[in-house]
Coordinates of C-alpha atoms in Angstrom, one line a residue:
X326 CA 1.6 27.2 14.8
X327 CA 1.3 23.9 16.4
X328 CA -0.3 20.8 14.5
X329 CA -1.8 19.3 17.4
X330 CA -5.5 19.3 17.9
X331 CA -7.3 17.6 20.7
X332 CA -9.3 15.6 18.2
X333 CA -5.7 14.5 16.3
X334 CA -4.1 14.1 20.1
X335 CA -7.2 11.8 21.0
X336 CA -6.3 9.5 17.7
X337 CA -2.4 9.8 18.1
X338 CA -2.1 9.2 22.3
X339 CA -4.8 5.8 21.3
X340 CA -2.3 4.8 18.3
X341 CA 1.1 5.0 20.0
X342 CA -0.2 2.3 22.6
X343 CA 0.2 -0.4 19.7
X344 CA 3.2 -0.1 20.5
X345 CA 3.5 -0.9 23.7
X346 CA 5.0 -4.4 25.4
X347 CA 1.9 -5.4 27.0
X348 CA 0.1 -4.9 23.3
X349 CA 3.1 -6.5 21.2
X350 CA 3.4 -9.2 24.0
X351 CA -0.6 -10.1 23.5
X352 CA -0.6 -9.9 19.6
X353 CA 2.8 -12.3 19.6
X354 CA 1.2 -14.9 21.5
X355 CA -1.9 -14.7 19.3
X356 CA 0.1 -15.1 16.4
X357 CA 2.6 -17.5 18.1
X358 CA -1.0 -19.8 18.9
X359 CA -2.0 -19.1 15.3
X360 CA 1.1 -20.6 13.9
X361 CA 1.4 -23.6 16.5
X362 CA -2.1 -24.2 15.3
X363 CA -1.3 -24.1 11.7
X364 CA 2.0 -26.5 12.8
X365 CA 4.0 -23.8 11.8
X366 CA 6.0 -24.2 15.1
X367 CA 9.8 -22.8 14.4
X368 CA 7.6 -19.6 12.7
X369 CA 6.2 -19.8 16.3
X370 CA 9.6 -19.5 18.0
X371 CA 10.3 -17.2 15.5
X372 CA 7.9 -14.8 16.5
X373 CA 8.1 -15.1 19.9
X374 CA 12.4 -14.7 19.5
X375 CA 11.6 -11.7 17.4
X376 CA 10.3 -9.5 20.4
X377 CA 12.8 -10.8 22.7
X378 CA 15.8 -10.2 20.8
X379 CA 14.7 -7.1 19.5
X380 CA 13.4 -5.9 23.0
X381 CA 17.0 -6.9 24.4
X382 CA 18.5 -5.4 22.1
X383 CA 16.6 -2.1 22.4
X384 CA 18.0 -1.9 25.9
X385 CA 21.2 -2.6 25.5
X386 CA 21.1 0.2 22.9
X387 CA 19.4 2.6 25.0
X388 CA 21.8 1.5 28.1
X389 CA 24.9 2.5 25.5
X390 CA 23.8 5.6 24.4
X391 CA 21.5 6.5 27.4
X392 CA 20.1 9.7 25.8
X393 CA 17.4 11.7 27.5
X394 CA 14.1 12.1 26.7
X395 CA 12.7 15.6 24.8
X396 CA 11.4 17.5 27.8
X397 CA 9.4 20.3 25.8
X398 CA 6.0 19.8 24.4
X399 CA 4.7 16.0 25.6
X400 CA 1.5 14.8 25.5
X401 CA 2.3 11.5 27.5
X402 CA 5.4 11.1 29.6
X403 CA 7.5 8.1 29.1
X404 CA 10.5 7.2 31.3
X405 CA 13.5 5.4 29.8
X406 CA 16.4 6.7 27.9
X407 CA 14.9 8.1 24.7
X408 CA 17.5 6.0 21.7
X409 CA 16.7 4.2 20.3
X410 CA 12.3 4.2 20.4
X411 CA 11.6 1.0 21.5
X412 CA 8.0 1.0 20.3
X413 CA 9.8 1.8 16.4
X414 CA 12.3 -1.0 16.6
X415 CA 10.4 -3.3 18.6
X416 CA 6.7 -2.8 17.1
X417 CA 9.0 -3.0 13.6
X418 CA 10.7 -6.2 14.1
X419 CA 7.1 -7.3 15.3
X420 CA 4.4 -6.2 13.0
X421 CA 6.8 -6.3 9.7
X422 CA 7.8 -9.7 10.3
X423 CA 4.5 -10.7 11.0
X424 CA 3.7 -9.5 8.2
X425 CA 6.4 -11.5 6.1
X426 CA 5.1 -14.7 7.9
X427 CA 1.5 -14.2 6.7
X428 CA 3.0 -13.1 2.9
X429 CA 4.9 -16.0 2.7
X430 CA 1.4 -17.9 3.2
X431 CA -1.0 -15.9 1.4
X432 CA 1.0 -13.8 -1.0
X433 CA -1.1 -10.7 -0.9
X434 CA 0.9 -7.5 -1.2
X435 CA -1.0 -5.3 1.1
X436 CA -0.1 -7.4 4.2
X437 CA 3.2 -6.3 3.4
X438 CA 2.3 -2.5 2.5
X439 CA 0.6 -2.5 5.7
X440 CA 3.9 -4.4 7.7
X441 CA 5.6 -0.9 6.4
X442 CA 2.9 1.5 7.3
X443 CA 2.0 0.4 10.8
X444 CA 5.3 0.8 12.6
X445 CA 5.9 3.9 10.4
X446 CA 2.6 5.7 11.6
X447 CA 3.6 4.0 15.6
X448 CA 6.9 6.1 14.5
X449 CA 5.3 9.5 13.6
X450 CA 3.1 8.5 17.0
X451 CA 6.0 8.8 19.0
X452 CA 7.5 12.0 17.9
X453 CA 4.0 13.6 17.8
X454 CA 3.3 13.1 21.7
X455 CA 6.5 14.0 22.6
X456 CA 8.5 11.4 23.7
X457 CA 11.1 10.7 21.1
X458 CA 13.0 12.8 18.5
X459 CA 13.0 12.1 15.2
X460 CA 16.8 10.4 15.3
X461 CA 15.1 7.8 17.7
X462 CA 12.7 6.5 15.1
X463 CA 14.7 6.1 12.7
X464 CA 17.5 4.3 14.5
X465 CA 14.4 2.3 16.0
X466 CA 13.0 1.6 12.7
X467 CA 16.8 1.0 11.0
X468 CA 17.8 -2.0 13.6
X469 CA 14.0 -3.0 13.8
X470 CA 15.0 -3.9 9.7
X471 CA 18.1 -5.3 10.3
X472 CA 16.0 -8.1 13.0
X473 CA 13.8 -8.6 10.0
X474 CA 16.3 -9.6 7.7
X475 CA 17.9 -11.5 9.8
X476 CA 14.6 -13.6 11.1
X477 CA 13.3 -13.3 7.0
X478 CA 16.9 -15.4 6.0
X479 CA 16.0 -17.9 9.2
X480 CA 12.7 -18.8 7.5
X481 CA 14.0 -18.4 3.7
X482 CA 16.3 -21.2 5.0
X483 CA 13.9 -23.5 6.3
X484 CA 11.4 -22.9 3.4
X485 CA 14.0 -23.5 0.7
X486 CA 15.4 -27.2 3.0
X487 CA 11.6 -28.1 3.1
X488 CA 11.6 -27.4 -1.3
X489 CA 14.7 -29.4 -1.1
X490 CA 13.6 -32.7 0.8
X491 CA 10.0 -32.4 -1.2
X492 CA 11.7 -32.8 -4.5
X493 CA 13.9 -35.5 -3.5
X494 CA 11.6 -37.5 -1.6
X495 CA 9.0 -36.6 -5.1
X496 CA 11.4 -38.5 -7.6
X497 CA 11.2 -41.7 -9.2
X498 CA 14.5 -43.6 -8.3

């Protein structure tokens, strides 16, 4: 029994395009303009690092392990070594830190819930139409994390030097 259904396929073959470099490349620079506009401009670099790092990395990865695509059962063909899934790690460093950059502005827990969800359902994408196996995802989505942290402790350490400088340039001598 197969869970595919053309109307599902339809939905799924749309969805797994967010993750694509041509889509991740377009939202980064809309959101790199967003924060340059807000004069958030290290965020900015930030962003734009966090596709290219995590990009080169995915590469090197995939060069290292070069492991070959599922060939059963594909509803889109993809070329490229199959580990890690690029659209997991990459669309995970992306939308999740993304996410962290507009939480750390607004505070609203859903843009976080939705920074998990997004690559997660881009993850299932991948595996649905064929191109990945399961193992790929979740190496994708585990160094995808890993980026996160790593960009989330950059910005933790420029928010808490800003707190620091405010308060010291805030007292009475």
């Amino acid at each position: 029994m197969s869970l595919r259904s053309d109307w599902l396929n339809e939905i799924v073959l749309t969805f797994t395009h967010v993750g694509d470099a041509k889509v991740l490349a377009g939202l980064c620079l809309l959101g790199a303009i967003g924060l340059i506009i807000t004069k958030q401009w290290r965020n900015s670099l930030l962003l734009i690092g966090s596709i290219l790092v995590s990009y080169g990395l995915n590469l090197l990865v995939k060069f290292t392990f070069q492991r070959e695509r599922p060939q059963d059962n594909r509803l889109l063909e993809d070329d490229g070594y199959s580990f890690p899934s690029g659209n997991a790690m990459v669309g995970t460093t992306f939308y999740l830190f993304a996410a962290v950059l507009l939480y750390q502005r607004y505070q609203k827990r859903w843009i976080l819930v939705a920074g998990v969800i997004y690559p997660f359902l881009l993850g299932l994408s991948r595996v649905y139409v064929g191109v990945h196996y399961p193992s790929d995802i979740l190496a994708g989505f585990a160094l995808g994390i890993v980026l996160v942290i790593a960009l989330n402790k950059l910005t933790a350490q420029r928010r808490k030097q800003i707190s620091v400088n405010r308060n010291n340039t805030n007292r009475a001598v």
